[in-house]
Short mmCIF file of C-alpha atoms (C1' of nucleotides) in Angstrom, two decimals:
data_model
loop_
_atom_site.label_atom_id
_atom_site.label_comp_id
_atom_site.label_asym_id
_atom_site.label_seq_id
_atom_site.Cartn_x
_atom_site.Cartn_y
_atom_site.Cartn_z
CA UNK A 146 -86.88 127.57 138.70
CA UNK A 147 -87.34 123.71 137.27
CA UNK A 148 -90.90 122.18 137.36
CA UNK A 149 -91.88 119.15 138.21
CA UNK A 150 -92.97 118.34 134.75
CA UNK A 151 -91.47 119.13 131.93
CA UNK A 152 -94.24 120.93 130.86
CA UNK A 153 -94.52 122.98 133.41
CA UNK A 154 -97.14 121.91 136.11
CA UNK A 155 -96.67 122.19 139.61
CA UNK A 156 -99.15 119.35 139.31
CA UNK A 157 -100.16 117.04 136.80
CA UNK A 158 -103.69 117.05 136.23
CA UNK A 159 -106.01 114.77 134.33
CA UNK A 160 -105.96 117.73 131.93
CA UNK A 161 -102.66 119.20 132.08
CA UNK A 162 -101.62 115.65 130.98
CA UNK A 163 -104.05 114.84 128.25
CA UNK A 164 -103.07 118.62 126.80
CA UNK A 165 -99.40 117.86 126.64
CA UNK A 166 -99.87 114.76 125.27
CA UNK A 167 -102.15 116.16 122.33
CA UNK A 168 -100.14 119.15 122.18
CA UNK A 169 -96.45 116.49 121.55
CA UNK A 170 -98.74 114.56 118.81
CA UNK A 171 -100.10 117.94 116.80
CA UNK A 172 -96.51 118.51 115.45
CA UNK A 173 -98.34 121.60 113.75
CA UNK A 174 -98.39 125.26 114.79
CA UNK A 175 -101.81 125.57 116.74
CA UNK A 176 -103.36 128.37 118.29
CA UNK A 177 -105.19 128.03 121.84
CA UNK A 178 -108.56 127.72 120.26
CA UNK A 179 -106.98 124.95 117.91
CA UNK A 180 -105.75 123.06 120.73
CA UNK A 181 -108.75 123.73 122.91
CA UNK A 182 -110.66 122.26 119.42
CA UNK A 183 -108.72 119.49 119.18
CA UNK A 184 -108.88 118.53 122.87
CA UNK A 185 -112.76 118.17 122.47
CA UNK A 186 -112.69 116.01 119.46
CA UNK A 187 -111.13 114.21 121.31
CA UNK A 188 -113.75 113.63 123.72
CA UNK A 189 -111.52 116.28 126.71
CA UNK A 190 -113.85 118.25 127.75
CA UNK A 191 -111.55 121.17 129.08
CA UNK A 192 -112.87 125.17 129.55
CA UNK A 193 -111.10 127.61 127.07
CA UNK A 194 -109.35 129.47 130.03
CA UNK A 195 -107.63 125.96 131.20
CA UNK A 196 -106.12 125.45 128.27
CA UNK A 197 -105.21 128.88 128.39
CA UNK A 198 -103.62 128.47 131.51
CA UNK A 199 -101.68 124.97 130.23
CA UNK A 200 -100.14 126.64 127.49
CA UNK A 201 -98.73 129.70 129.31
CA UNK A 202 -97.29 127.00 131.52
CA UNK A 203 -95.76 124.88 128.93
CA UNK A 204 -94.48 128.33 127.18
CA UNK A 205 -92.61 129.32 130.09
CA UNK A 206 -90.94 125.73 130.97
CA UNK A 207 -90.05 126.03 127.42
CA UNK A 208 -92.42 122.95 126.21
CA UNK A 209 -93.81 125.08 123.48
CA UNK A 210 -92.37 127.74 121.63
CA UNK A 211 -94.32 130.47 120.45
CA UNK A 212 -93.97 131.09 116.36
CA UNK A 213 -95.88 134.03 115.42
CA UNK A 214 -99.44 134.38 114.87
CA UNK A 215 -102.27 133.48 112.79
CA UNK A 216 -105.15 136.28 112.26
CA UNK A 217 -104.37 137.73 115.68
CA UNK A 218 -104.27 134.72 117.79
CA UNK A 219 -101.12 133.39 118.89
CA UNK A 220 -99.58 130.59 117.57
CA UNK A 221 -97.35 127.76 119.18
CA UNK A 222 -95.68 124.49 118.80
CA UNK A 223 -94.13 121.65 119.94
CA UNK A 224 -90.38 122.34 120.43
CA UNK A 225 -87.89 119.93 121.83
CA UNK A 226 -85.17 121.16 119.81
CA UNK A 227 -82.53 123.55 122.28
CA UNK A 228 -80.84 126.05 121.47
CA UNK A 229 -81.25 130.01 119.82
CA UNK A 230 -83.21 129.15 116.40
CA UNK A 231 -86.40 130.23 114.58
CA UNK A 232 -88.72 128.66 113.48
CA UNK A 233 -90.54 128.51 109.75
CA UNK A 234 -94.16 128.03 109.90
CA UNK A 235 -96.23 126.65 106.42
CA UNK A 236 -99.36 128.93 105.78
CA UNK A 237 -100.98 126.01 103.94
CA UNK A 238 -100.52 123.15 106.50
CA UNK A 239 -99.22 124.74 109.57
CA UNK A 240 -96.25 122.68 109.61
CA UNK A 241 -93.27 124.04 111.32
CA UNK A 242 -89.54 123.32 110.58
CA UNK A 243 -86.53 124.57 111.84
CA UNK A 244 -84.40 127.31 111.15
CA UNK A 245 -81.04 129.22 112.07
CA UNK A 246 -81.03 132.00 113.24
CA UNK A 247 -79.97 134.79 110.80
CA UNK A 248 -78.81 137.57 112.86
CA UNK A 249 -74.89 136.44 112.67
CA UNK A 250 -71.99 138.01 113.76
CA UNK A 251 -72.56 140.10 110.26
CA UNK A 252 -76.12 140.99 110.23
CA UNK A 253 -75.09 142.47 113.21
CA UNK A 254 -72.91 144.41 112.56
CA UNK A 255 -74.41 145.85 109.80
CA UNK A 256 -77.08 147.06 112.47
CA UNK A 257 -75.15 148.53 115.25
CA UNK A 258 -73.80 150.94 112.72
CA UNK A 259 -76.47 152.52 114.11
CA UNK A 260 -75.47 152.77 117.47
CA UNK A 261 -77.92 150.68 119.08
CA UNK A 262 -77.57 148.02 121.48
CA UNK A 263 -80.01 144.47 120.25
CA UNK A 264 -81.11 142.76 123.59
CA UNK A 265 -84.00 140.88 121.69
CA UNK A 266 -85.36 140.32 118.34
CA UNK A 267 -88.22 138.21 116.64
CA UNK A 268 -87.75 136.18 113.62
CA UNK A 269 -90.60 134.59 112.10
CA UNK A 270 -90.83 132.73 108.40
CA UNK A 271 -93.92 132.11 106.84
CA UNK A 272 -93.63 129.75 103.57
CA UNK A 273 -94.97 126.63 101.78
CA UNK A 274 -93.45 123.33 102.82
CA UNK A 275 -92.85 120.74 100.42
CA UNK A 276 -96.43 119.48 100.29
CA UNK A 277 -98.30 122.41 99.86
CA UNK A 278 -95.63 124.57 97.48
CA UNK A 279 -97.41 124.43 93.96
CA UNK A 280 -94.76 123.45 91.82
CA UNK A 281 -93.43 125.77 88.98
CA UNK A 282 -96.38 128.51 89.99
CA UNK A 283 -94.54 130.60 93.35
CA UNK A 284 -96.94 133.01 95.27
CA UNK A 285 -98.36 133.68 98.43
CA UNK A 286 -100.53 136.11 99.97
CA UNK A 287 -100.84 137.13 103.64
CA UNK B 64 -104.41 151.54 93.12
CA UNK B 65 -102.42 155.06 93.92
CA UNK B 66 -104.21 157.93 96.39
CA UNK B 67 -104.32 161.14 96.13
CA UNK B 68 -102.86 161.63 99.03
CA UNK B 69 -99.10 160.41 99.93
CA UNK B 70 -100.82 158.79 103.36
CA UNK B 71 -103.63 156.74 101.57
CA UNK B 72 -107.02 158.91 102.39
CA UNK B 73 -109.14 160.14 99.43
CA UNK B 74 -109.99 163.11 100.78
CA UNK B 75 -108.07 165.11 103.09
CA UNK B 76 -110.51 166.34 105.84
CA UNK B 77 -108.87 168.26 108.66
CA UNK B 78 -107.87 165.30 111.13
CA UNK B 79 -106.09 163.24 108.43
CA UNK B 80 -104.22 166.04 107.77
CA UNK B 81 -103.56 166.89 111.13
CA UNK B 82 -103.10 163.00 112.00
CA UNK B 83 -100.11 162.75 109.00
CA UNK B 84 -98.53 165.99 110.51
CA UNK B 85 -98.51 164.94 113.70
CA UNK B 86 -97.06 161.88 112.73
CA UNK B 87 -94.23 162.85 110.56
CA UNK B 88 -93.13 164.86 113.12
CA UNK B 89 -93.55 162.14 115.63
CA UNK B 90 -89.88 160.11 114.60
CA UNK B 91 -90.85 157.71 116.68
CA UNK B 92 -92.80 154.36 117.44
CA UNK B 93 -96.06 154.74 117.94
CA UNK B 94 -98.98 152.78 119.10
CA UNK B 95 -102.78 154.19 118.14
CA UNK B 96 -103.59 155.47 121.58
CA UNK B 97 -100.22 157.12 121.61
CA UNK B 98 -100.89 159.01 118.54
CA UNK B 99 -104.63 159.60 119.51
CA UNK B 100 -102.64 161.09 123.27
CA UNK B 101 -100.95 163.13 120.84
CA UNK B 102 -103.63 164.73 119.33
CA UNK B 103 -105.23 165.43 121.79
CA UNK B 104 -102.34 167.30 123.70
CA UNK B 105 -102.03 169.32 120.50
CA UNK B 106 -105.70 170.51 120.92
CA UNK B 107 -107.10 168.15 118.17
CA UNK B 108 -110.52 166.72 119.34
CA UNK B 109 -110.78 163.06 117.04
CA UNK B 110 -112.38 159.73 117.73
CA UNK B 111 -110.05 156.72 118.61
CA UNK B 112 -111.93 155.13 115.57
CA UNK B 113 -111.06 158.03 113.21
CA UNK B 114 -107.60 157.69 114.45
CA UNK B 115 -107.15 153.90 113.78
CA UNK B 116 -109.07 154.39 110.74
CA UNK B 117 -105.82 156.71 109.60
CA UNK B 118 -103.77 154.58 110.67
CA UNK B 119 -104.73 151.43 108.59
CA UNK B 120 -105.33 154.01 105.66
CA UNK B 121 -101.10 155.30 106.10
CA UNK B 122 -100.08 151.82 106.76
CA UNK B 123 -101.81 150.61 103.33
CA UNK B 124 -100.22 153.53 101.55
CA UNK B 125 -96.67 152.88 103.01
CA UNK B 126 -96.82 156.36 104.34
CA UNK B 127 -96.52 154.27 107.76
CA UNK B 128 -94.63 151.18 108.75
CA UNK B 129 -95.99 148.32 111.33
CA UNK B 130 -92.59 147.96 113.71
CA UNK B 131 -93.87 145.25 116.19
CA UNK B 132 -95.96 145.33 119.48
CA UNK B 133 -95.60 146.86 122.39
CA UNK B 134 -97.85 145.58 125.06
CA UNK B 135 -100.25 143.62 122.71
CA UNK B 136 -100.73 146.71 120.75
CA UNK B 137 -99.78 147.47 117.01
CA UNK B 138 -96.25 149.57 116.53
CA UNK B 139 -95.98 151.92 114.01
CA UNK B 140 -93.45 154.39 112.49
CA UNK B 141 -93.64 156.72 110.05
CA UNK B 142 -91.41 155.70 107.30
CA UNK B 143 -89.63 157.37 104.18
CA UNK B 144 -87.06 155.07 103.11
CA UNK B 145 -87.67 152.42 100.17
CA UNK B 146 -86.85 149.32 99.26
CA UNK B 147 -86.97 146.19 101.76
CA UNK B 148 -85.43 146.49 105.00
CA UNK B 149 -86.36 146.20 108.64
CA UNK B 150 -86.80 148.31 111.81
CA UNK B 151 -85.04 148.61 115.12
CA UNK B 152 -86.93 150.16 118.18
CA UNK B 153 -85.53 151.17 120.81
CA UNK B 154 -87.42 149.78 124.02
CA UNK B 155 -86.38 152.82 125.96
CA UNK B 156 -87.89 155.73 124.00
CA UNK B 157 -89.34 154.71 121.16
CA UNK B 158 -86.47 155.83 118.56
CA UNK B 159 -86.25 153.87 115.14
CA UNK B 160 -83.39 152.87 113.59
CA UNK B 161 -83.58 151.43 109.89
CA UNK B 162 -81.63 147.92 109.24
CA UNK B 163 -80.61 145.94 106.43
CA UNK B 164 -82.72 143.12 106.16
CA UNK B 165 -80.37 140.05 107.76
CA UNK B 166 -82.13 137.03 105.48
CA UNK B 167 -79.46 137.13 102.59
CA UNK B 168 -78.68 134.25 100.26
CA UNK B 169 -76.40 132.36 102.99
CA UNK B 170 -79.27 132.84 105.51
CA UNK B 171 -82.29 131.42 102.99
CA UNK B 172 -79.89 128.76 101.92
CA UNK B 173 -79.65 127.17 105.52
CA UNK B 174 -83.57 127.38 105.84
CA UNK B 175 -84.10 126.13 102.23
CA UNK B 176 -82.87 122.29 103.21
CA UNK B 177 -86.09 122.33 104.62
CA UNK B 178 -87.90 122.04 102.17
CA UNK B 179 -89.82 125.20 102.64
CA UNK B 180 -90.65 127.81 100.39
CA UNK B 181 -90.12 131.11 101.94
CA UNK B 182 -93.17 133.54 100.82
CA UNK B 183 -92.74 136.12 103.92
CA UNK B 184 -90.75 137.39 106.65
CA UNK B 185 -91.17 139.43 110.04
CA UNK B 186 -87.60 140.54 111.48
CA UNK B 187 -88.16 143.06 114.17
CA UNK B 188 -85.18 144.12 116.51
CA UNK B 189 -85.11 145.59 120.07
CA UNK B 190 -82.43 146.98 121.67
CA UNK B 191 -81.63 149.97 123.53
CA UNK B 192 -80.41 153.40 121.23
CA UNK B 193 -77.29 155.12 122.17
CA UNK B 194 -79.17 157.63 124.47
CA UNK B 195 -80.64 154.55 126.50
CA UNK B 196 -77.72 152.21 126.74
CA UNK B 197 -76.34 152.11 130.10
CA UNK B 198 -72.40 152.27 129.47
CA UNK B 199 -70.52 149.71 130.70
CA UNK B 200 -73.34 147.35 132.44
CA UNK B 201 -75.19 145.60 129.19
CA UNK B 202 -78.87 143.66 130.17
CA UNK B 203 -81.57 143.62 129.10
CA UNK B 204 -85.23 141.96 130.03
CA UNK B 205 -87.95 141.83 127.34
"C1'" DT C 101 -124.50 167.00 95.02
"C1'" DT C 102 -121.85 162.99 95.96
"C1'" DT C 103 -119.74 160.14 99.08
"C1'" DA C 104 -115.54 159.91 101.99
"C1'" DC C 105 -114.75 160.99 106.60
"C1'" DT C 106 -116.16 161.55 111.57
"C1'" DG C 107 -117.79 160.45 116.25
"C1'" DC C 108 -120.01 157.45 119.23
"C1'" DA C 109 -121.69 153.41 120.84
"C1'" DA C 110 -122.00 148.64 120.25
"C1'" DA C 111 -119.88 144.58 118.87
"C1'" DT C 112 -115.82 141.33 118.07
"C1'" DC C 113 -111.86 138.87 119.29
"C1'" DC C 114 -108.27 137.19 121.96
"C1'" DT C 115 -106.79 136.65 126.55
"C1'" DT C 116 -106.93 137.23 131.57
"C1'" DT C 117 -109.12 137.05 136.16
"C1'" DG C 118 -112.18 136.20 140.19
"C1'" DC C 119 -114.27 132.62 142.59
"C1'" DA C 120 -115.88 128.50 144.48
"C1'" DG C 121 -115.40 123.74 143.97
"C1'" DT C 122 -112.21 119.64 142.90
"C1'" DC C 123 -108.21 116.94 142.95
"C1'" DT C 124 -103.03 116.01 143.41
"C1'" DG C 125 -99.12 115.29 146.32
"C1'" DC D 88 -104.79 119.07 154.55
"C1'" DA D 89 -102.56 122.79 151.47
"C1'" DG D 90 -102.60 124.72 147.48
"C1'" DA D 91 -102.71 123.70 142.31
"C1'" DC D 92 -105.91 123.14 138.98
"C1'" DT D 93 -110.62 123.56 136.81
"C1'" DG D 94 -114.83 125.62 134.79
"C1'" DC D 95 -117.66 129.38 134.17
"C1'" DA D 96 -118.78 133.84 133.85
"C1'" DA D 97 -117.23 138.45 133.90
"C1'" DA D 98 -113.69 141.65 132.88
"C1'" DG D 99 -110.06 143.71 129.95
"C1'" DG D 100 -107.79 145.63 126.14
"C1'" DA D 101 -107.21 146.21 121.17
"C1'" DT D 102 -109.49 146.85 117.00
"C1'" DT D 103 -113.64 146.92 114.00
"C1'" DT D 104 -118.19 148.18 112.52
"C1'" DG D 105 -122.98 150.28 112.03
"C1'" DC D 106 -125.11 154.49 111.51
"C1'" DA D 107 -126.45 159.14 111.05
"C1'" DG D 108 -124.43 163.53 110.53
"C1'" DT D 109 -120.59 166.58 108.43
"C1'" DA D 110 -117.77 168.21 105.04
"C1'" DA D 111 -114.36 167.75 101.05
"C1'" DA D 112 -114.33 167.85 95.90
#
DNA sequence: TTTACTGCAAATCCTTTGCAGTCTG
DNA sequence: CAGACTGCAAAGGATTTGCAGTAAA
């Protein structure tokens, strides 16, 4: 079950390696298209369906971490941090912080009152990091 | 801003009223297609479109609930109760199970060194109800 | 009568796949 | 060389939209 890279890649393409580089400098959330975006200003050209491919790849060696989604596409980032946690995405910037996870020993309980059993559950924070939070006037629509 | 209707339409024409039946007596998840099955097994003759134009009309009105995916398609469950709080659905058949809402004080507080401003939240919980759980042997694969 | 609602087909959007050619190990 | 990887085009699946006809109020 361990790759080769630690992205992922069986192999390590001219591509697969120029998308995991971009994708470890973003440090924002970024959505395929975003990614695929970026990689052309940067002068890679790379089909949509490649990156595609790259960033199921670095999903499932755990490179990226999915953090909810943006207007239906999928979003990722950037995670070297281990361990259960969420993560708290800025609608302004798309910069992503950590966060605990919430569902303690507590929470929990407080759920299986109802008799069911968790096996899996999906946090996801939306907010206004420090930079984009107007101060003194809160808000925030979808 | 308030309908006429407790499930968002203007007028009630025979298939949203037949659509809201349905679906209160539904209790659980549902995806569109799965309620547009539905109708159709109960003799109702309605366009997808019609259907997921209900849909976004109940969910708007609170009449409905979104309770996660399922597949890459939108979950929904009817939903009476008020006041914040989240949703558990049971991966086996659908069930829903209401839940406190886990992000209390304690929980914001250790997100809040961040930096971030919270503005919104999506908690949704799977697990297995008490007619699914397999006593004894506990897994469970997403 | 007014105009929301309906059905259908077409159109969008995001994502996946099939294939033939290319490149890594 | 074997088989991953790539690009492109086509396919898929969910959801939306345009339009003309139907039906609540």
């Amino acid at each position: 079950m361990d790759h080769p890279t630690p992205y992922g890649s069986e192999r390590v393409s001219r591509q697969r390696h120029r998308i995991a580089e971009v994708v470890s400098g973003l440090g924002l959330a970024f959505t395929v298209v975003d990614l695929a975006r970026e990689l052309r200003e940067r002068g890679e050209r790379s089909g949509l369906s490649t990156v595609y491919r790259a960033v199921t790849a670095m999903d499932r060696s755990g490179y990226i971490e999915r953090v909810g989604s943006r207007q239906g596409s999928a979003l990722y980032v950037r995670c070297a941090r281990h361990g259960h946690h969420h993560h708290l995405v800025c609608t302004g910037c798309g910069s992503v912080a950590h966060a605990e996870c919430p569902l303690d020993e507590s929470a929990m309980r407080g759920v299986s009152d109802t008799g069911f059993t968790i096996t899996a559950h999906e946090v996801v924070l939306y907010g206004l990091c420090d930079g984009c939070a107007p101060r003194g006037a809160p808000g925030g629509r979808d």
